[in-house]
Coordinates of C-alpha atoms and ligand atoms in Angstrom, one line a residue:
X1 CA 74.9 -116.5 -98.2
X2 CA 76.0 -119.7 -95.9
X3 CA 77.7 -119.4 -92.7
X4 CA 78.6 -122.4 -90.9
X5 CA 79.7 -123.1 -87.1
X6 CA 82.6 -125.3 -88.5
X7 CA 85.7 -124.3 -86.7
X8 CA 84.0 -121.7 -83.8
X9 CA 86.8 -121.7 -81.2
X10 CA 85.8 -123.4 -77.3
X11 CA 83.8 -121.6 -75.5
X12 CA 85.6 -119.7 -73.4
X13 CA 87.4 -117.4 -76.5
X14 CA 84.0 -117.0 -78.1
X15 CA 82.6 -116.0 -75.1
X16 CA 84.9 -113.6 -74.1
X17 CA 84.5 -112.2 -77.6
X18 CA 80.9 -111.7 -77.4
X19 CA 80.9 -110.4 -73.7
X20 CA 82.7 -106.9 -75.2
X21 CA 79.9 -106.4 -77.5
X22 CA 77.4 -104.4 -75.3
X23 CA 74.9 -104.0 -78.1
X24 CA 74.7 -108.0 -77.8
X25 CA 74.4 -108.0 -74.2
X26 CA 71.4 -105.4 -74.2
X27 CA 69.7 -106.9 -77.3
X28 CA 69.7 -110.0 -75.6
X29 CA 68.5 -109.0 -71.8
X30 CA 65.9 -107.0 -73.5
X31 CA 64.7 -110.0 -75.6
X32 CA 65.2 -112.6 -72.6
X33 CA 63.4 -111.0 -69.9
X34 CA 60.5 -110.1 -72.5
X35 CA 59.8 -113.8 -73.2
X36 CA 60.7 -114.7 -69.7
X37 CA 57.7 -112.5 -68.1
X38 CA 55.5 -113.1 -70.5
X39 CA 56.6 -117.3 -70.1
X40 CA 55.9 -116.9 -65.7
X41 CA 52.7 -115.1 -66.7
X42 CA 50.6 -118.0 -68.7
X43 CA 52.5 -120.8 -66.8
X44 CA 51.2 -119.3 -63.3
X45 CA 47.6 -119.9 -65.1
X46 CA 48.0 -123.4 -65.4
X47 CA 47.2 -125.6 -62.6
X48 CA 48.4 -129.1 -63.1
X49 CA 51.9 -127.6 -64.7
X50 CA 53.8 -130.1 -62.1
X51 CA 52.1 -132.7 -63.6
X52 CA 51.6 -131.6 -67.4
X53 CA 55.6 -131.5 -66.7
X54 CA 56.1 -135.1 -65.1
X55 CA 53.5 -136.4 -67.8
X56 CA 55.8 -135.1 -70.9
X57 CA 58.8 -136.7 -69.0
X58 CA 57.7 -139.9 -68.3
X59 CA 55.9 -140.3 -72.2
X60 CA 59.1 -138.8 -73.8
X61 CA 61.2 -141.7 -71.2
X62 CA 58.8 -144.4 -72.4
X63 CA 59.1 -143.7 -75.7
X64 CA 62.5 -144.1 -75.8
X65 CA 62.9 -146.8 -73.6
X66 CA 61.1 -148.7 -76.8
X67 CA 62.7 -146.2 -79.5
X68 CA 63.3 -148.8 -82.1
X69 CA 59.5 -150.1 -81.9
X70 CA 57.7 -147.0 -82.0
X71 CA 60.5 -145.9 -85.0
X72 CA 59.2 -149.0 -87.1
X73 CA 55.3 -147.8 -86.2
X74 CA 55.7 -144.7 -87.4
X75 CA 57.8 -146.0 -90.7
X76 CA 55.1 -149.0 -91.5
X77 CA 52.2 -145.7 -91.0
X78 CA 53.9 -143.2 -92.9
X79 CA 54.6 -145.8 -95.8
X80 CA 50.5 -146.6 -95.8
X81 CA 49.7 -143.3 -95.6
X82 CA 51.8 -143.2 -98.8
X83 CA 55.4 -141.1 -97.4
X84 CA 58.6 -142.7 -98.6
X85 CA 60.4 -143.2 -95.6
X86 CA 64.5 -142.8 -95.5
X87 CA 67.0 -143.7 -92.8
X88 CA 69.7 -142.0 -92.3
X89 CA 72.8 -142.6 -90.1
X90 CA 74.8 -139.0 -90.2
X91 CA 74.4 -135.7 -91.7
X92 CA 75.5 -136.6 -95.2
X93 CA 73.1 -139.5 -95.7
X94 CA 70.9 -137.2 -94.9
X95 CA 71.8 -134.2 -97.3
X96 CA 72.5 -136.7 -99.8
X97 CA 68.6 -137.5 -99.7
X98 CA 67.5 -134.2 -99.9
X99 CA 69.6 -133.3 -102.9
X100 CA 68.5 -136.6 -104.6
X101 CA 65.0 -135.5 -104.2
X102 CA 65.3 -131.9 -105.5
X103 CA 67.2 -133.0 -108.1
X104 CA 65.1 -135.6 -109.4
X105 CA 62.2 -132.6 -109.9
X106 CA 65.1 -130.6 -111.4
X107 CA 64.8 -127.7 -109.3
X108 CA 67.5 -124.9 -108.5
X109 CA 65.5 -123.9 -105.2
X110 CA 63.2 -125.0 -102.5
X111 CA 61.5 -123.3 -99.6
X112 CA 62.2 -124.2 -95.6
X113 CA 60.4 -123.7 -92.8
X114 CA 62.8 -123.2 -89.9
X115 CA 64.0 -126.6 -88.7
X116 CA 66.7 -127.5 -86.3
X117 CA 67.2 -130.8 -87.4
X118 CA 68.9 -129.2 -91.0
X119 CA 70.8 -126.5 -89.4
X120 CA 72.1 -129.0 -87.3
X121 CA 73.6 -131.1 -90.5
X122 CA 74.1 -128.0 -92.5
X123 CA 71.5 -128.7 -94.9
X124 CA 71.8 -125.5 -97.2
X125 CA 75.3 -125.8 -97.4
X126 CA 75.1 -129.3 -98.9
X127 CA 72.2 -127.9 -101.5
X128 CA 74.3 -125.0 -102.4
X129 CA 77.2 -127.3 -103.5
X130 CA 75.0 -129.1 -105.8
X131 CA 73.3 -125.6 -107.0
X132 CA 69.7 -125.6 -105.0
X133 CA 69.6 -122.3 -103.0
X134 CA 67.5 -123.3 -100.1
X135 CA 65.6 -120.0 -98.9
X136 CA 64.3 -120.0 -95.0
X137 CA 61.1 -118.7 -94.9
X138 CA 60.6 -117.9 -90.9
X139 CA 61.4 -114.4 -90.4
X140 CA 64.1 -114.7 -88.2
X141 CA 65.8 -117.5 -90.1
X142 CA 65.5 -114.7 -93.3
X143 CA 66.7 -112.0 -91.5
X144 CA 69.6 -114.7 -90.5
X145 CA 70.6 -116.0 -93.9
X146 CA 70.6 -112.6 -95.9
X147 CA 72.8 -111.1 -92.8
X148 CA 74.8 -113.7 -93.4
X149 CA 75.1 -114.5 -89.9
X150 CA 74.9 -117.6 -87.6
X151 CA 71.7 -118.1 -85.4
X152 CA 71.7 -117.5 -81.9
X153 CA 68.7 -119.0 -80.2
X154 CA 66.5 -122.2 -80.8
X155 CA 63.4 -120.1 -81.2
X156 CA 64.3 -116.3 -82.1
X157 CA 67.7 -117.1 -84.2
X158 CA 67.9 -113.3 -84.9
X159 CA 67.7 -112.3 -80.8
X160 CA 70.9 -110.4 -81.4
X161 CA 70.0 -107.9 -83.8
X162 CA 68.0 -105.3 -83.5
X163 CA 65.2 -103.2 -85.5
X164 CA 67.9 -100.7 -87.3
X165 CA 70.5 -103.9 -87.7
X166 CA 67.3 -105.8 -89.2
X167 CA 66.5 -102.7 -92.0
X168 CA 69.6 -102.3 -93.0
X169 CA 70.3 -105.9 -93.6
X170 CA 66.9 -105.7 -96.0
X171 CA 68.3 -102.8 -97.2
X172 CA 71.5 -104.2 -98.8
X173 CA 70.6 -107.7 -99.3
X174 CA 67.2 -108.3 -100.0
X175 CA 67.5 -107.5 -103.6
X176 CA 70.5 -110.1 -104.2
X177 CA 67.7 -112.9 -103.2
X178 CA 64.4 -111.6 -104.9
X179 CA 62.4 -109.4 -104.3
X180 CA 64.1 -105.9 -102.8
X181 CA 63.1 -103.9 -100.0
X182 CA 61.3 -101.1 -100.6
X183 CA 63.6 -98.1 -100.7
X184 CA 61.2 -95.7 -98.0
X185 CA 61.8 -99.1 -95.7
X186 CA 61.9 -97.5 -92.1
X187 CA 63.0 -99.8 -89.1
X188 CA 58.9 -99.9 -87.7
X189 CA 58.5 -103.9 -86.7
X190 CA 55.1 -104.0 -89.3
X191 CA 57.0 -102.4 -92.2
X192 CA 59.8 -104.9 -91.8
X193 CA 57.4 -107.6 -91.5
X194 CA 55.8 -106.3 -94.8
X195 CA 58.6 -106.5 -96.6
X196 CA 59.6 -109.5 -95.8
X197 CA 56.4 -110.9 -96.4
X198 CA 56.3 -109.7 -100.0
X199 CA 59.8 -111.0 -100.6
X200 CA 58.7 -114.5 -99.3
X201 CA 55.4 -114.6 -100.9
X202 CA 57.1 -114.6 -104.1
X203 CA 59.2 -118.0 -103.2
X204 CA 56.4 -119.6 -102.0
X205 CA 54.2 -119.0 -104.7
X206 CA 57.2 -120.1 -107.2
X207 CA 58.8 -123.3 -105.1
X208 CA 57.9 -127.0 -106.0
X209 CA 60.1 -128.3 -103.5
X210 CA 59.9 -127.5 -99.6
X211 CA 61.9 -128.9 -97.0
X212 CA 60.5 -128.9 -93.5
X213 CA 61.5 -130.4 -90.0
X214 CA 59.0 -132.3 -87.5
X215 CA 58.2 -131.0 -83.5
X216 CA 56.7 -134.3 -83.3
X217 CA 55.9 -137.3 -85.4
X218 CA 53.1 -139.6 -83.9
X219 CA 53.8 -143.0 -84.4
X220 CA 50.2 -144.4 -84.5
X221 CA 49.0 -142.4 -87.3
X222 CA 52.1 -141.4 -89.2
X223 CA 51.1 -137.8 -88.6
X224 CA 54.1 -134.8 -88.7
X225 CA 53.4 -132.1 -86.8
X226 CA 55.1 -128.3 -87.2
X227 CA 53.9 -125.8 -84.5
X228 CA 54.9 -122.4 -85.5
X229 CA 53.8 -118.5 -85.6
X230 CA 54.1 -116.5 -88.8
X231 CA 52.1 -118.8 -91.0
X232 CA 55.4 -119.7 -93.5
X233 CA 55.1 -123.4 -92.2
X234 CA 52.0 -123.6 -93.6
X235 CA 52.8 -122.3 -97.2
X236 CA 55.3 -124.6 -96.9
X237 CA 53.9 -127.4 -96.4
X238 CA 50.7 -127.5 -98.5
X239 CA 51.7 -124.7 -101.5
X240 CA 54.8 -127.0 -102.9
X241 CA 54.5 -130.3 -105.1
X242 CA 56.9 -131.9 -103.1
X243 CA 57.7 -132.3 -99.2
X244 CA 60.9 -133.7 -97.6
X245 CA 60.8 -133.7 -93.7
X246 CA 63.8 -134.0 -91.9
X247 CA 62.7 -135.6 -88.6
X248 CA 65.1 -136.4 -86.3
X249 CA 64.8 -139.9 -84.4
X250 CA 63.6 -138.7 -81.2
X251 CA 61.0 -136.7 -82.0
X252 CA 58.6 -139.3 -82.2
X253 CA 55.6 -140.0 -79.7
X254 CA 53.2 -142.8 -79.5
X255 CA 50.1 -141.5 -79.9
X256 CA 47.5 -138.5 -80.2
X257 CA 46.8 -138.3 -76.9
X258 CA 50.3 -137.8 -76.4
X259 CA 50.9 -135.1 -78.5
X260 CA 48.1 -133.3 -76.3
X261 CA 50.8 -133.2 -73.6
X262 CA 53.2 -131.7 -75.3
X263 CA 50.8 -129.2 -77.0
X264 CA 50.1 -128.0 -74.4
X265 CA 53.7 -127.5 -73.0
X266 CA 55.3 -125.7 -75.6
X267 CA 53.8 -122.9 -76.9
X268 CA 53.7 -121.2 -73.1
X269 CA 57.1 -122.8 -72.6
X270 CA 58.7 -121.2 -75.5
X271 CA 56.8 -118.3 -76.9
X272 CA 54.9 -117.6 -73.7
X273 CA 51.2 -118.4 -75.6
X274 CA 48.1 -120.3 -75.0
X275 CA 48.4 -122.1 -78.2
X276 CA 50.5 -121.9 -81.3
X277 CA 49.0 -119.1 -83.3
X278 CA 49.7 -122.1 -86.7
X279 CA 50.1 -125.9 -86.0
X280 CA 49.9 -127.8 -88.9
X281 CA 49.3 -131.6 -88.7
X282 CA 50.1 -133.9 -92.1
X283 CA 49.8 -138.0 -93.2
X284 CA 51.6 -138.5 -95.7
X285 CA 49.4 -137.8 -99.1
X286 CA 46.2 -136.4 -99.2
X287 CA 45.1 -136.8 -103.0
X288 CA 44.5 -133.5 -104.7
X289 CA 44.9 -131.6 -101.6
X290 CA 48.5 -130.4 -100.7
X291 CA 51.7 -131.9 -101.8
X292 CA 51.2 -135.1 -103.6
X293 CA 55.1 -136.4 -103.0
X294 CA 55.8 -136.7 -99.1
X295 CA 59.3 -138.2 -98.0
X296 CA 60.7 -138.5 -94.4
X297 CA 64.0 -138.9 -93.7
X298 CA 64.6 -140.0 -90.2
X299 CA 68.1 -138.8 -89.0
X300 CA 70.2 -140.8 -86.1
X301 CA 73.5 -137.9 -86.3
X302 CA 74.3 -139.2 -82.8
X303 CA 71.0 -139.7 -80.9
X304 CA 71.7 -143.3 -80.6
X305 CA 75.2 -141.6 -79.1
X306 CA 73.3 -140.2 -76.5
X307 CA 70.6 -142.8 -76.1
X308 CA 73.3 -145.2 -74.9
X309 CA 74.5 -142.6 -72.0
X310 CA 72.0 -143.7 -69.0
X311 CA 72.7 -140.0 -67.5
X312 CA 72.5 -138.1 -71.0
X313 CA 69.9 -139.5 -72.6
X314 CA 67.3 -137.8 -70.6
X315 CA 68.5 -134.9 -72.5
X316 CA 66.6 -136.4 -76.1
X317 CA 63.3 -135.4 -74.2
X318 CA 63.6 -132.0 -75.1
X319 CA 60.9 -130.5 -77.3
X320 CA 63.3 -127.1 -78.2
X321 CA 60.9 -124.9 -76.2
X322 CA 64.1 -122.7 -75.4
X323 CA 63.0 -121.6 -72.0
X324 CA 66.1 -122.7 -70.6
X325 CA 68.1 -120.4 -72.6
X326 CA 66.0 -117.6 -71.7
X327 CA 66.7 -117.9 -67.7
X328 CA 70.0 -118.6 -68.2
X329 CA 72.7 -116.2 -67.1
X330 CA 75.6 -117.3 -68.8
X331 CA 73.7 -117.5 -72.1
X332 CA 72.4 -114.1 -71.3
X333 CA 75.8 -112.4 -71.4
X334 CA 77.2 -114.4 -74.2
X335 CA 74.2 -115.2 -76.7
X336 CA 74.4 -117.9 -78.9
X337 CA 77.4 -118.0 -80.9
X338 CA 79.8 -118.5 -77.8
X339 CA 78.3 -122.2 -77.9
X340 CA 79.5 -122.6 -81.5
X341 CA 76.6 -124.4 -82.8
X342 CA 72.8 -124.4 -83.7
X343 CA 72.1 -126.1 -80.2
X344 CA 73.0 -123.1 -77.9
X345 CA 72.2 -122.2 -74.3
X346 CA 72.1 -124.9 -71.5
X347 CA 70.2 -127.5 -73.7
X348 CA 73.4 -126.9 -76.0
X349 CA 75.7 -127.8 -73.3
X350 CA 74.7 -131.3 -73.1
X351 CA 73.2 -132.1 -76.5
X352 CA 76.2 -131.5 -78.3
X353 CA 78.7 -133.2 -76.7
X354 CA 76.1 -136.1 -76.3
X355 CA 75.3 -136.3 -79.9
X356 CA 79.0 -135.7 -81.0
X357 CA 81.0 -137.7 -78.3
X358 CA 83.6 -135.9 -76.1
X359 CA 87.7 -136.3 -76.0
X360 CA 88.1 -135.2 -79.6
X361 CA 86.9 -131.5 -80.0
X362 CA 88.6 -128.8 -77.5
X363 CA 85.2 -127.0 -78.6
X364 CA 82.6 -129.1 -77.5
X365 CA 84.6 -130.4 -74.7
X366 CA 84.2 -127.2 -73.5
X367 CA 80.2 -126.8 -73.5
X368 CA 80.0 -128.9 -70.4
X369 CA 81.9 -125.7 -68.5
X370 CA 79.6 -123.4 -69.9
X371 CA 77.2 -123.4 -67.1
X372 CA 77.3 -121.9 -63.5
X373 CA 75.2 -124.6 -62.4
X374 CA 72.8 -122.8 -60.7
X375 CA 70.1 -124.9 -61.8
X376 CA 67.6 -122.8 -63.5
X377 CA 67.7 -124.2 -66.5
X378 CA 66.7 -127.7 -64.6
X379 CA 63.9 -125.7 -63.0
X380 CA 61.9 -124.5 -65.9
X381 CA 62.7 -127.8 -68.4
X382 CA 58.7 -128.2 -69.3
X383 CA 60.3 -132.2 -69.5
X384 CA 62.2 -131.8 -66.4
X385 CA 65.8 -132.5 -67.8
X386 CA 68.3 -132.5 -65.0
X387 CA 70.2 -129.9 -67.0
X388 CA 72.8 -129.7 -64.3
X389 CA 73.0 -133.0 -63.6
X390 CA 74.2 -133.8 -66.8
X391 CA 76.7 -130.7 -67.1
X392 CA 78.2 -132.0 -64.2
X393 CA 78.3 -136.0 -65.5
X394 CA 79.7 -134.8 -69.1
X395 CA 82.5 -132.8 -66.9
X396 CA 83.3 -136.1 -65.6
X397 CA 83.3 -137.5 -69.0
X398 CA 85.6 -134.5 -70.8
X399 CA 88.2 -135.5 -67.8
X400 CA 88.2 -139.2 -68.3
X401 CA 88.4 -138.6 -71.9
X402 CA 92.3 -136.3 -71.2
X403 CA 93.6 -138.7 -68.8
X404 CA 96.1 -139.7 -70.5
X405 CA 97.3 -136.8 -72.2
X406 CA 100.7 -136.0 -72.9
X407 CA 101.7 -133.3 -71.3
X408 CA 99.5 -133.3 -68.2
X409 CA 96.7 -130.4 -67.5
X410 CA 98.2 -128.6 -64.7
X411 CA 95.2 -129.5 -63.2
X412 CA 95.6 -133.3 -63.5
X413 CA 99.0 -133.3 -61.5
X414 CA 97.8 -131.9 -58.6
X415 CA 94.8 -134.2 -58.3
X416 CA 97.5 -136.9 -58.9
X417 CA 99.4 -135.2 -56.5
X418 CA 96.4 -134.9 -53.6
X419 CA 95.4 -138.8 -54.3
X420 CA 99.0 -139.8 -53.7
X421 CA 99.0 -137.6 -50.6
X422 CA 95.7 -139.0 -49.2
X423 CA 96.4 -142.5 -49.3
X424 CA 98.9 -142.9 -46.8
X425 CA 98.4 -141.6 -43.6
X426 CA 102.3 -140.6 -42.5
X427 CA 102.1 -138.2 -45.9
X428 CA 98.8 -137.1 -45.1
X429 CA 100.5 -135.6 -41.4
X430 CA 103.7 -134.4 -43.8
X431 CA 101.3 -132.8 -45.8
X432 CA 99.2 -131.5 -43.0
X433 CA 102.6 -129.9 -41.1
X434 CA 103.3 -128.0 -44.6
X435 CA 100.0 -126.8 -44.9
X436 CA 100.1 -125.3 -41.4
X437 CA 103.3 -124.0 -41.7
X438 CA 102.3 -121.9 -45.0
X439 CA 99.2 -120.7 -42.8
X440 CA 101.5 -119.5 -39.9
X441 CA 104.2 -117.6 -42.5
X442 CA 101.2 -116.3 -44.4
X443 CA 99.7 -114.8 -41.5
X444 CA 102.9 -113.4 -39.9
X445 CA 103.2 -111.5 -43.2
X446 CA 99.8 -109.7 -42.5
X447 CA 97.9 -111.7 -44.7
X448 CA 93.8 -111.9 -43.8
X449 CA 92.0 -115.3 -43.0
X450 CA 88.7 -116.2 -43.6
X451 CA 86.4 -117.7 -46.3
X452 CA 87.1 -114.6 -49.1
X453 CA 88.5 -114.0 -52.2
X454 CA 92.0 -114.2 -51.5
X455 CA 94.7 -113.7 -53.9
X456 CA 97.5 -115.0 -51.6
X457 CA 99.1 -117.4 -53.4
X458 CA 102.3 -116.6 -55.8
X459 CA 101.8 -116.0 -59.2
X460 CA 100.4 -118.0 -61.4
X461 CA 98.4 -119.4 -58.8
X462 CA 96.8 -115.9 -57.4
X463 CA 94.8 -115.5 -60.9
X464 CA 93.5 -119.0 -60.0
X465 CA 92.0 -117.1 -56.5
X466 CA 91.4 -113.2 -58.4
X467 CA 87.6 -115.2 -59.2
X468 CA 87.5 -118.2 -56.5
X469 CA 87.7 -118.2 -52.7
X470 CA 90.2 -119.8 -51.3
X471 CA 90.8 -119.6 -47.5
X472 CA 94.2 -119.5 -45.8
X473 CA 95.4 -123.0 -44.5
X474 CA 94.6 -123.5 -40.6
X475 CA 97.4 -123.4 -38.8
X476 CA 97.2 -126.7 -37.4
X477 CA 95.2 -129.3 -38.6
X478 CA 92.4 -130.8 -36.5
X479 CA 94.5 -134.7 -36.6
X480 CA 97.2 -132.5 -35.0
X481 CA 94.9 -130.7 -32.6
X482 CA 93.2 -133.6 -31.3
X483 CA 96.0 -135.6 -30.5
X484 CA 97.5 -132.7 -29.0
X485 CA 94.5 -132.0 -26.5
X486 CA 91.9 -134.4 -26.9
X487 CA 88.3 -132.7 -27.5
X488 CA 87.9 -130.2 -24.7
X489 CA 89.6 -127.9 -26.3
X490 CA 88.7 -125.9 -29.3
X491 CA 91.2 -125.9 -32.2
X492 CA 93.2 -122.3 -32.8
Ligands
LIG1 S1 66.1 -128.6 -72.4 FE1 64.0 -128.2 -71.7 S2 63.9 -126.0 -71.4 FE2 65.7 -126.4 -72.7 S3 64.9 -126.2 -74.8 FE3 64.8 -128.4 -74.2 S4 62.7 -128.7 -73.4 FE4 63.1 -126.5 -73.5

C-alpha cells in the first residue's frame, strides 16, 4: 500500500485530468467552503488578527534571518534534555536514520502521526524497502494509505473522497492491515470513525516505535510541539518506547512566548477552531513517563535552497495552516493531485520549486503557472506570504532557466522578436505601419474592435485569443498620428 508522486505529469495534464471528474470537483467545493465559513467566522472574533498576523511574520523572518544560531540552540537543548539529535541534508539521510533506528529495536512496524515533513521524503516507501510497514494513524492519512491513494490537501489529505468512497475503502482493505471493518459498516461519519478507531487502537497498543513530525520546535527549551485533532498524535507520542521526529529546519522558533503567536494562528487558520482540540508539547526524555528514547532528525531537503532566494524565502514562514488552499480557485477545481506533490495548493506552487530548484523538471516548472494570481491566497496567509509575489518571481525564474533551449519556445522568439523591434526606432515605425495595416485589412473584412475576446488571428494563433483578449491593432499608431496632426486632434 505505497503510492508515490514520482513521475505525476506538469500541471497542466494533471489538471485537465482531474477537472473531468465532477465527483472531485463537488467533494472538494463542499469541503472548501465548509472550512472556509467556519475559518471567516472565528477570525472575525479576533481583534488584533492584523497584528497576530504581522507578529508571526516578523518572528518567523527573524528567526531565519539567524537560522543557523537558533538551529544549534535547539540541538545543544534537545541533547540536555537527553534527544539524540541528527542532521540531515536530503531525503535519504533522512530515511536512512529512521530505518537505522527501527532496526536497531528490531521492529517490522511503527506508528505515524500525520507529518508532512515524511510524505515529503517518502518516508514509508523507504521503510517498506527495508521491511517496516509504517501505519498512519490520522484518519485521513488511514483512509489515504489503505485506498492506496495520494493526499490531496495539507490538512484533510482525504478532501476528495467521500462517506460511501470512505466505507467501501474500509470495506475491502481494512482487513489486509489488521483489524477488519465490521461487516454491518454503514457510511454514517461516527460508525466510520469507530472503526477506524478500533483498527488503530490495536497498532498503538502493539508499536514500540513511532515516528512523528514537529509544527514547531522551540529552540530555548528543546520542546517539539504537534498540534492535532483526533487524539492519534498523542498515542503516538507517549504509548511507544521509542520516538523519532522528523523536523524539518524551519520549523524552529525562539522561544515560548513565541509559540503563543503561532498558537494562536493556526488552529482558526486551518481547522477554523479556538484552540487545537490535542497539542502535545515534549523535551526530550522524561524518565519513566512516555518514551524513554527520543531522536530528532533535522531535515535541510532544499530549505537552505529556498533560504538563499531573497524573494522565496518568505515562503519557509508557513506553519501548513492550509487556508490558502481553501480560498483558492484553481485548487478548488483541480484538488490536490494536479500539483503532483504533498505540497499542493498555492503554498505548493512556490515551495516546491523553491525547495527543488527550477530548469530541470517540466513538472515543477510548471507550479509557478498554476495560479490566476488573484491574490487570495496572499490575503488570508496567517504569516502574510506574498503568495503572488513569488508565483510571479519563480515565472521569472522557470524563463531564465529555458533561455537557452534548443529549439526555442514559440514564445521566446517573439519576445526576441519584439526586443529586436523596440530598440531601434526606424523598425519600431516599420513595425508600427504593419500593425496598422493588419488593423485596416481586418476591419474591411468585418472584423469587430474593441477590448474582447477576439479570435481574429489565423490558426494556430486564434486558440491563443479563444481564452485571452486581444484587441485589434489601431489603425494608426499614435507616433504616426501625432506627427501627422500635432495634439489637437484626437487619434482615429
Ligand atoms: S502559505 Fe500561508 S495560508 Fe498557505 S498553508 Fe502556509 S501559512 Fe497557511
Amino acid at each position: 500500500m505505497t503510492s508515490t508522486f514520482v513521475g505525476m505529469p506538469a500541471f497542466p495534464t494533471a489538471a485537465r485530468a482531474a477537472l473531468a471528474d465532477t465527483q472531485l470537483r463537488h467533494n472538494l467545493a463542499h469541503a472548501t467552503g465548509t472550512i472556509r465559513d467556519k475559518r471567516a467566522r472565528v477570525v472575525a472574533e479576533v481583534e488584533d488578527w492584523e497584528d497576530l498576523r504581522t507578529a508571526g511574520a516578523a518572528i518567523k523572518d527573524r528567526t531565519l534571518h539567524d537560522l543557523a544560531s537558533y538551529l544549534l540552540q535547539l540541538e545543544e537543548s534537545l541533547t540536555r534534555a537527553g534527544a539524540t539529535v541528527h542532521w540531515a541534508r536530503d531525503a535519504a539521510e533522512a530515511n536512512a536514520v529512521v530505518a537505522k533506528v527501527a532496526k536497531a529495536h528490531g521492529v517490522d512496524e511503527v506508528v505515524k502521526v500525520k507529518s508532512m515533513a515524511t510524505q515529503e521524503i517518502g518516508l514509508n516507501e523507504a521503510l517498506a524497502e527495508v521491511g517496516i510497514a509504517a501505519w498512519e494513524t490520522d484518519l485521513a492519512e488511514l483512509i489515504v494509505q489503505l485506498g492506496d491513494d495520494l493526499p490531496s490537501h495539507i490538512l484533510v489529505p482525504a478532501i476528495h473522497r467521500n462517506r460511501a468512497e470512505i466505507r467501501q475503502i474500509f470495506r475491502e482493505r481494512m482487513a489486509g492491515a489488521g483489524r477488519p471493518a465490521p461487516d454491518d459498516l454503514t457510511d454514517d461519519p461516527a460508525e466510520l470513525a469507530g472503526a477506524a478507531r478500533l483498527h488503530l487502537r490495536e497498532k498503538f497498543l502493539r508499536a514500540r516505535v513511532a515516528v512523528s513530525g514537529a509544527n514547531f520546535a522551540v529552540a530555548e527549551t528543546g520542546t517539539l510541539v504537534v498540534v492535532e485533532s483526533e487524539g492519534n498524535g498523542r498515542m503516538c507520542l507517549t504509548l511507544p518506547e521509542v520516538l523519532v521526529s522528523v523536523v524539518g529546519i524551519e520549523k524552529v522558533v525562539p522561544t515560548w512566548q513565541d509559540l503563543d503567536v503561532f498558537l494562536r494562528l493556526l488552529p482558526r487558520s486551518s481547522t477554523g477552531e479556538r484552540m487545537n482540540p490535542y497539542t502535545s508539547t515534549w523535551t526530550g526524555v522524561t524518565p519513566g513517563d512516555g518514551p524513554q528514547e527520543v531522536h530528532v532528525v533535522l531535515l535541510d531537503n532544499g530549505r537552505t535552497r529556498a533560504l538563499a532566494d531573497e524573494v522565496g524565502r518568505q515562503a519557509l514562514r508557513c506553519i501548513r495552516c492550509s487556508a490558502c488552499l481553501n480560498v483558492c480557485p484553481v485548487y478548488e477545481r483541480v484538488g490536490g493531485h494536479a500539483y503532483g506533490s504533498v505540497y499542493p495548493g498555492p503554498i505548493g506552487a512556490i515551495l516546491n520549486p523553491l525547495l527543488k530548484g527550477v530548469g530541470h523538471d517540466p513538472q515543477v516548472d510548471s507550479l509557478p503557472y498554476a495560479s490566476t494570481l488573484c491574490g487570495a491566497c496572499g490575503d488570508i496567509c496567517p504569516v502574510a506570504i506574498d503568495i503572488p509575489g513569488i508565483l510571479v518571481h519563480l515565472r521569472a525564474k522557470v524563463v531564465d532557466a529555458h533561455r537557452a533551449d534548443r529549439p526555442p519556445k514559440p514564445e521566446g522568439l517573439a519576445m526576441r522578436a519584439a526586443s529586436w523591434g523596440l530598440a531601434d526606432a526606424v523598425r519600431l515605425g516599420a513595425g508600427e505601419r504593419v500593425s496598422g495595416l493588419v488593423g485596416r485589412l481586418a476591419r474591411g473584412r468585418g472584423m469587430p474592435g474593441g477590448r474582447r475576446a477576439l479570435s481574429w488571428l489565423p490558426w494556430p494563433g486564434s486558440r491563443w485569443t479563444q481564452a485571452r483578449d486581444l484587441p485589434l491593432p489601431p489603425t494608426e499608431s499614435f507616433r504616426s498620428w501625432w506627427r501627422r496632426v500635432g495634439r489637437d486632434e484626437e487619434p482615429r
